[in-house]
């Protein structure tokens, strides 16, 4: 029996940064001349991110960004300082998302048999998984698996793990949680790739509860297949490295072109192997790595504007929350009049593409 999502939940920090404040912060940490400040503002506008959450923000939204975000002062914080903030904030955001997923699934926490956590923006042991067991009162014998440092497609890797558990054990009930605190890794100094990364990323958590398929509910999302590919000769185009001052994201402007060239032939072949083709896909959950990546996917796959509506909406409202983002999109699609089949697609360092094919049923 396939894996069916029974409940989903998402959470973002209470405090948000609008685009104007984001521009001001970006100028402060990256621009050392009027010309670079003007370029920073153009990059920020082109991202289409209107608001984004950060766990580091103070409560008073009327204050200037420099006072609301004292963590980023004259000197770039060390990685140790950034990981202290991860330890302080990550679990609470993850717990909020998990509670909503359990509530929607109408399941008690102690029935969870497997816990899958996903994160590429922080490390701590004991970590978020132990906090979830404690605060949600999961069974101490819950089987834990962590998917770490895989980038923006990590949640799709986590879904593959959840599916394997459910197929191996008919009684498995899996709680999957992705939590990413991207705002901990703001880069200081002028590096065009990192200036773009600063402009895109944000904080968020998403969770789901899944098990083998039961009778279809009003909103049913069932995982039929998942796949992966490494795009040849692209290893230098995207990277995520631990440095002395946070995790450094490298995002080459060649990424959209590389995706556009490889995506359609691979995806067509993969769908054919699973008895489908591109023309049969009705809904698309494309991870919004940025507007140019979304457009590259649309051009390569001949998608219509409406196919990208939910992806663009999440990017505009929340920014790129790394691995959690695709779950935000899927949650929206579950509760709207979207039809299946549904394809989720995300990219990460490698350059790698991950895909998941769902049956999506809305009985409205």
Short mmCIF file of C-alpha atoms in Angstrom, two decimals:
data_model
loop_
_atom_site.label_atom_id
_atom_site.label_comp_id
_atom_site.label_asym_id
_atom_site.label_seq_id
_atom_site.Cartn_x
_atom_site.Cartn_y
_atom_site.Cartn_z
CA UNK A 1 0.00 0.00 0.00
CA UNK A 2 1.29 3.50 -0.84
CA UNK A 3 2.19 6.23 1.62
CA UNK A 4 -0.67 8.66 2.24
CA UNK A 5 -0.32 12.02 3.95
CA UNK A 6 -2.92 12.23 6.72
CA UNK A 7 -2.08 15.67 8.11
CA UNK A 8 0.21 18.62 7.45
CA UNK A 9 1.30 21.69 9.37
CA UNK A 10 3.53 24.69 8.74
CA UNK A 11 5.06 27.34 10.98
CA UNK A 12 7.01 30.56 10.45
CA UNK A 13 8.48 32.98 13.01
CA UNK A 14 6.03 35.51 14.38
CA UNK A 15 8.26 38.40 13.34
CA UNK A 16 8.69 39.22 9.68
CA UNK A 17 11.01 41.34 7.56
CA UNK A 18 9.47 43.24 4.65
CA UNK A 19 11.35 43.90 1.45
CA UNK A 20 12.39 47.43 2.46
CA UNK A 21 13.95 46.23 5.71
CA UNK A 22 15.59 43.34 3.87
CA UNK A 23 17.16 45.81 1.45
CA UNK A 24 18.47 47.93 4.32
CA UNK A 25 20.00 44.90 6.02
CA UNK A 26 21.54 43.65 2.78
CA UNK A 27 23.13 47.03 2.10
CA UNK A 28 24.58 47.06 5.61
CA UNK A 29 26.24 43.64 5.40
CA UNK A 30 27.24 43.58 1.71
CA UNK A 31 27.47 46.99 0.04
CA UNK A 32 30.64 49.06 0.39
CA UNK A 33 29.80 51.63 -2.31
CA UNK A 34 26.72 53.45 -3.67
CA UNK A 35 26.94 51.38 -6.86
CA UNK A 36 26.85 48.10 -4.94
CA UNK A 37 24.04 49.38 -2.73
CA UNK A 38 21.97 50.10 -5.83
CA UNK A 39 22.73 46.61 -7.17
CA UNK A 40 21.71 45.05 -3.84
CA UNK A 41 18.36 46.81 -4.05
CA UNK A 42 17.78 45.57 -7.61
CA UNK A 43 18.62 42.00 -6.62
CA UNK A 44 16.23 42.18 -3.66
CA UNK A 45 13.39 43.44 -5.86
CA UNK A 46 13.98 40.73 -8.48
CA UNK A 47 13.64 37.94 -5.91
CA UNK A 48 9.92 38.81 -5.57
CA UNK A 49 10.15 38.03 -1.82
CA UNK A 50 7.87 40.51 -0.08
CA UNK A 51 8.10 39.15 3.48
CA UNK A 52 10.23 36.61 5.29
CA UNK A 53 10.45 35.32 8.84
CA UNK A 54 13.52 35.30 11.05
CA UNK A 55 13.82 33.81 14.53
CA UNK A 56 16.40 36.50 15.31
CA UNK A 57 14.02 39.46 15.07
CA UNK A 58 12.92 41.56 18.01
CA UNK A 59 9.24 42.11 18.74
CA UNK A 60 8.87 45.81 17.92
CA UNK A 61 8.22 46.05 14.18
CA UNK A 62 8.29 49.87 14.35
CA UNK A 63 12.01 49.90 15.10
CA UNK A 64 14.60 50.07 12.29
CA UNK A 65 15.99 46.74 11.16
CA UNK A 66 19.36 47.44 12.81
CA UNK A 67 17.65 47.52 16.20
CA UNK A 68 15.26 44.64 15.54
CA UNK A 69 18.16 42.42 14.47
CA UNK A 70 21.10 43.17 16.77
CA UNK A 71 22.61 39.75 16.12
CA UNK A 72 24.05 41.16 12.90
CA UNK A 73 26.24 44.02 14.08
CA UNK A 74 29.53 45.46 12.93
CA UNK A 75 31.19 42.04 12.77
CA UNK A 76 29.94 38.83 11.22
CA UNK A 77 28.91 36.38 13.98
CA UNK A 78 30.91 33.19 14.28
CA UNK A 79 29.48 29.81 13.35
CA UNK A 80 29.43 28.89 17.04
CA UNK A 81 27.26 31.93 17.81
CA UNK A 82 24.94 31.08 14.93
CA UNK A 83 24.60 27.47 16.12
CA UNK A 84 23.75 28.70 19.62
CA UNK A 85 20.81 30.53 18.06
CA UNK A 86 19.84 27.39 16.17
CA UNK A 87 19.80 25.48 19.44
CA UNK A 88 17.65 28.18 21.02
CA UNK A 89 15.04 28.53 18.26
CA UNK A 90 14.79 25.50 15.96
CA UNK A 91 12.88 23.14 18.22
CA UNK A 92 10.06 25.56 19.02
CA UNK A 93 9.33 26.20 15.34
CA UNK A 94 9.45 22.47 14.55
CA UNK A 95 7.13 21.65 17.46
CA UNK A 96 4.55 24.17 16.23
CA UNK A 97 4.47 22.60 12.77
CA UNK A 98 4.28 19.05 14.14
CA UNK A 99 1.40 19.86 16.48
CA UNK A 100 -0.62 21.22 13.57
CA UNK A 101 0.11 18.12 11.48
CA UNK A 102 -0.95 15.79 14.30
CA UNK A 103 -4.08 17.84 14.91
CA UNK A 104 -5.12 17.67 11.27
CA UNK A 105 -4.39 13.94 11.17
CA UNK A 106 -6.54 13.53 14.30
CA UNK A 107 -3.90 11.29 15.83
CA UNK A 108 -2.37 11.19 19.28
CA UNK A 109 1.38 11.74 19.37
CA UNK A 110 2.08 8.40 21.01
CA UNK A 111 0.93 6.45 17.92
CA UNK A 112 3.90 7.76 15.90
CA UNK A 113 6.26 4.85 15.20
CA UNK A 114 8.89 6.64 13.08
CA UNK A 115 10.27 10.18 13.27
CA UNK A 116 12.11 11.67 10.28
CA UNK A 117 13.75 15.07 10.70
CA UNK A 118 15.19 17.19 7.89
CA UNK A 119 17.56 20.15 8.21
CA UNK A 120 20.57 21.69 6.48
CA UNK A 121 20.92 24.93 8.48
CA UNK A 122 21.95 23.69 11.91
CA UNK A 123 23.60 20.94 13.92
CA UNK A 124 23.03 19.96 17.55
CA UNK A 125 23.08 16.68 19.47
CA UNK A 126 20.83 15.97 21.22
CA UNK A 127 18.86 17.88 18.64
CA UNK A 128 15.44 18.73 17.28
CA UNK A 129 14.42 15.07 17.14
CA UNK A 130 14.90 14.60 20.89
CA UNK A 131 13.05 17.86 21.58
CA UNK A 132 10.11 16.62 19.50
CA UNK A 133 10.00 13.35 21.43
CA UNK A 134 10.04 15.21 24.72
CA UNK A 135 7.69 18.11 23.99
CA UNK A 136 5.17 16.23 21.85
CA UNK A 137 5.28 13.23 24.20
CA UNK A 138 6.11 10.76 21.45
CA UNK A 139 6.78 7.18 22.47
CA UNK A 140 10.41 6.94 23.68
CA UNK A 141 10.79 3.94 21.39
CA UNK A 142 9.98 5.93 18.25
CA UNK A 143 12.49 5.12 15.51
CA UNK A 144 14.49 8.21 14.54
CA UNK A 145 16.11 9.08 11.22
CA UNK A 146 17.73 12.39 10.28
CA UNK A 147 18.17 13.68 6.72
CA UNK A 148 20.89 16.30 6.99
CA UNK A 149 22.67 18.83 4.81
CA UNK A 150 20.97 17.83 1.54
CA UNK A 151 19.76 21.34 0.71
CA UNK A 152 16.44 22.46 -0.70
CA UNK A 153 15.28 19.02 -1.82
CA UNK A 154 15.80 17.43 1.62
CA UNK A 155 12.10 17.06 2.40
CA UNK A 156 11.62 14.93 -0.72
CA UNK A 157 14.46 12.70 0.47
CA UNK A 158 12.66 12.53 3.82
CA UNK A 159 9.45 11.48 2.08
CA UNK A 160 11.33 8.65 0.37
CA UNK A 161 12.51 7.46 3.78
CA UNK A 162 8.96 7.69 5.16
CA UNK A 163 7.62 5.71 2.23
CA UNK A 164 10.18 2.95 2.81
CA UNK A 165 9.14 2.67 6.45
CA UNK A 166 5.45 2.48 5.55
CA UNK A 167 6.00 -0.13 2.85
CA UNK A 168 8.09 -2.24 5.21
CA UNK A 169 5.60 -2.07 8.08
CA UNK A 170 1.84 -1.83 7.54
CA UNK A 171 1.44 -0.39 11.05
CA UNK A 172 4.02 2.39 10.63
CA UNK A 173 2.85 5.94 11.28
CA UNK A 174 5.54 8.44 10.29
CA UNK A 175 6.01 12.01 11.49
CA UNK A 176 8.28 13.96 9.13
CA UNK A 177 9.48 17.42 10.12
CA UNK A 178 11.66 19.85 8.17
CA UNK A 179 12.96 22.93 10.01
CA UNK A 180 15.30 25.48 8.45
CA UNK A 181 16.68 28.68 9.99
CA UNK A 182 18.29 30.19 6.92
CA UNK A 183 18.44 33.68 8.48
CA UNK A 184 21.24 32.42 10.74
CA UNK A 185 23.60 32.36 7.76
CA UNK A 186 23.57 35.91 6.43
CA UNK A 187 26.86 36.49 4.63
CA UNK A 188 28.96 39.62 5.16
CA UNK A 189 30.96 41.20 2.35
CA UNK A 190 30.66 41.48 -1.41
CA UNK A 191 30.26 38.16 -3.19
CA UNK A 192 27.57 38.24 -5.93
CA UNK A 193 26.48 34.62 -5.41
CA UNK A 194 26.11 35.12 -1.67
CA UNK A 195 24.36 38.48 -2.12
CA UNK A 196 21.71 36.61 -4.13
CA UNK A 197 21.45 33.91 -1.46
CA UNK A 198 21.02 36.58 1.25
CA UNK A 199 18.14 38.01 -0.77
CA UNK A 200 16.23 34.73 -1.12
CA UNK A 201 16.36 32.70 2.07
CA UNK A 202 14.19 32.71 5.20
CA UNK A 203 13.08 30.61 8.21
CA UNK A 204 10.28 28.08 8.38
CA UNK A 205 9.20 24.61 9.47
CA UNK A 206 6.80 22.11 7.94
CA UNK A 207 5.61 18.71 9.09
CA UNK A 208 3.43 15.86 7.92
CA UNK A 209 1.97 12.66 9.33
CA UNK A 210 1.78 9.74 6.93
CA UNK A 211 0.99 6.05 6.86
CA UNK A 212 -0.19 3.37 4.47
CA UNK A 213 -3.29 4.41 2.54
CA UNK A 214 -6.59 4.26 4.37
CA UNK A 215 -9.98 5.16 2.96
CA UNK A 216 -9.52 8.39 1.01
CA UNK A 217 -10.32 11.50 2.99
CA UNK A 218 -11.62 14.79 1.68
CA UNK A 219 -8.07 15.86 0.87
CA UNK A 220 -5.88 12.92 -0.07
CA UNK A 221 -2.22 13.11 -1.11
CA UNK A 222 -0.65 9.72 -1.83
CA UNK A 223 2.98 9.24 -2.83
CA UNK A 224 3.23 7.00 -5.88
CA UNK A 225 6.94 7.26 -6.76
CA UNK A 226 10.08 9.27 -6.14
CA UNK A 227 13.23 9.79 -8.15
CA UNK A 228 16.58 11.53 -8.27
CA UNK A 229 19.22 12.59 -10.74
CA UNK A 230 22.60 14.30 -10.70
CA UNK A 231 23.03 16.77 -13.56
CA UNK A 232 26.47 16.08 -15.07
CA UNK A 233 29.27 18.65 -14.83
CA UNK A 234 27.42 20.97 -12.45
CA UNK A 235 29.10 20.31 -9.09
CA UNK A 236 30.57 23.81 -8.97
CA UNK A 237 27.27 25.61 -9.61
CA UNK A 238 25.67 25.22 -6.19
CA UNK A 239 27.27 24.48 -2.83
CA UNK A 240 26.57 24.73 0.89
CA UNK A 241 29.69 24.77 3.04
CA UNK A 242 30.36 25.19 6.76
CA UNK A 243 32.65 28.17 7.29
CA UNK A 244 33.96 30.20 10.22
CA UNK A 245 31.07 32.65 9.89
CA UNK A 246 28.06 30.49 9.16
CA UNK A 247 27.19 28.15 6.32
CA UNK A 248 28.14 29.68 2.97
CA UNK A 249 25.80 29.28 0.00
CA UNK A 250 27.22 29.44 -3.50
CA UNK A 251 24.57 29.92 -6.20
CA UNK A 252 25.92 30.37 -9.72
CA UNK A 253 23.89 32.37 -12.26
CA UNK A 254 24.35 29.35 -14.54
CA UNK A 255 22.02 27.19 -12.40
CA UNK A 256 18.78 28.03 -14.29
CA UNK A 257 20.42 27.28 -17.64
CA UNK A 258 21.78 23.97 -16.38
CA UNK A 259 18.36 22.98 -15.04
CA UNK A 260 16.60 24.01 -18.25
CA UNK A 261 18.93 21.91 -20.38
CA UNK A 262 18.67 18.70 -18.39
CA UNK A 263 15.21 18.72 -16.83
CA UNK A 264 12.82 17.83 -19.62
CA UNK A 265 14.66 14.80 -21.06
CA UNK A 266 15.25 13.27 -17.63
CA UNK A 267 11.78 13.96 -16.26
CA UNK A 268 10.06 12.67 -19.40
CA UNK A 269 12.04 9.44 -19.19
CA UNK A 270 11.38 9.07 -15.46
CA UNK A 271 7.64 9.60 -15.87
CA UNK A 272 7.53 7.13 -18.76
CA UNK A 273 9.13 4.52 -16.51
CA UNK A 274 6.26 5.10 -14.06
CA UNK A 275 3.49 4.87 -16.65
CA UNK A 276 2.91 8.59 -17.08
CA UNK A 277 4.05 11.61 -19.08
CA UNK A 278 4.29 15.37 -18.72
CA UNK A 279 0.90 16.01 -20.32
CA UNK A 280 -0.85 14.00 -17.58
CA UNK A 281 0.51 16.12 -14.68
CA UNK A 282 -2.23 18.48 -13.48
CA UNK A 283 -0.57 20.15 -10.49
CA UNK A 284 3.03 21.20 -9.87
CA UNK A 285 4.77 21.81 -6.55
CA UNK A 286 8.00 23.38 -7.79
CA UNK A 287 10.46 24.47 -5.15
CA UNK A 288 10.97 28.22 -5.70
CA UNK A 289 14.74 28.40 -5.53
CA UNK A 290 14.27 31.82 -7.08
CA UNK A 291 12.25 33.42 -9.88
CA UNK A 292 14.81 32.50 -12.54
CA UNK A 293 14.79 28.83 -11.52
CA UNK A 294 10.99 28.77 -11.59
CA UNK A 295 10.99 30.33 -15.05
CA UNK A 296 13.64 27.88 -16.27
CA UNK A 297 11.42 24.99 -15.17
CA UNK A 298 8.38 26.56 -16.79
CA UNK A 299 10.20 27.05 -20.09
CA UNK A 300 11.72 23.56 -20.10
CA UNK A 301 8.45 21.82 -19.27
CA UNK A 302 6.08 24.14 -21.18
CA UNK A 303 4.16 24.98 -18.01
CA UNK A 304 1.43 27.59 -17.84
CA UNK A 305 1.45 30.52 -15.42
CA UNK A 306 -1.18 28.89 -13.23
CA UNK A 307 1.04 25.84 -12.73
CA UNK A 308 3.50 28.02 -10.80
CA UNK A 309 0.92 29.99 -8.83
CA UNK A 310 1.39 28.24 -5.48
CA UNK A 311 5.18 28.20 -5.78
CA UNK A 312 5.28 31.93 -6.51
CA UNK A 313 2.81 32.66 -3.75
CA UNK A 314 4.92 30.85 -1.14
CA UNK A 315 8.11 32.57 -2.35
CA UNK A 316 6.46 35.98 -2.14
CA UNK A 317 4.92 35.43 1.29
CA UNK A 318 7.73 33.53 3.02
CA UNK A 319 10.90 33.46 0.90
CA UNK A 320 12.93 30.34 0.19
CA UNK A 321 12.84 28.27 3.38
CA UNK A 322 15.14 25.61 1.92
CA UNK A 323 13.83 22.06 2.44
CA UNK A 324 10.62 23.13 4.19
CA UNK A 325 9.38 25.16 1.21
CA UNK A 326 8.04 22.36 -0.98
CA UNK A 327 5.92 21.11 1.96
CA UNK A 328 4.40 24.59 2.30
CA UNK A 329 3.39 24.35 -1.36
CA UNK A 330 1.96 20.84 -1.01
CA UNK A 331 -0.03 21.89 2.05
CA UNK A 332 -1.65 24.73 0.09
CA UNK A 333 -2.45 22.39 -2.78
CA UNK A 334 -4.12 19.87 -0.48
CA UNK A 335 -6.58 22.47 0.73
CA UNK A 336 -7.38 24.05 -2.62
CA UNK A 337 -9.25 22.75 -5.62
CA UNK A 338 -6.11 21.24 -7.17
CA UNK A 339 -6.28 18.06 -9.20
CA UNK A 340 -3.89 15.19 -9.65
CA UNK A 341 -1.54 13.75 -10.61
CA UNK A 342 0.77 16.16 -8.79
CA UNK A 343 4.53 16.42 -9.26
CA UNK A 344 6.84 17.91 -6.62
CA UNK A 345 10.28 18.98 -7.79
CA UNK A 346 13.26 20.53 -6.00
CA UNK A 347 16.97 21.07 -6.57
CA UNK A 348 20.07 21.07 -4.40
CA UNK A 349 23.87 20.99 -4.42
CA UNK A 350 25.28 18.48 -6.84
CA UNK A 351 23.55 19.81 -8.98
CA UNK A 352 20.80 17.34 -8.04
CA UNK A 353 17.10 17.16 -8.79
CA UNK A 354 14.58 15.28 -6.64
CA UNK A 355 11.05 14.49 -7.73
CA UNK A 356 7.97 12.98 -6.10
CA UNK A 357 4.80 11.90 -7.91
CA UNK A 358 1.52 12.09 -5.98
CA UNK A 359 -2.11 11.25 -6.46
CA UNK A 360 -4.01 14.33 -5.32
CA UNK A 361 -7.70 14.03 -4.60
CA UNK A 362 -9.93 16.89 -3.41
CA UNK A 363 -13.51 15.87 -2.68
CA UNK A 364 -14.95 19.38 -2.27
#
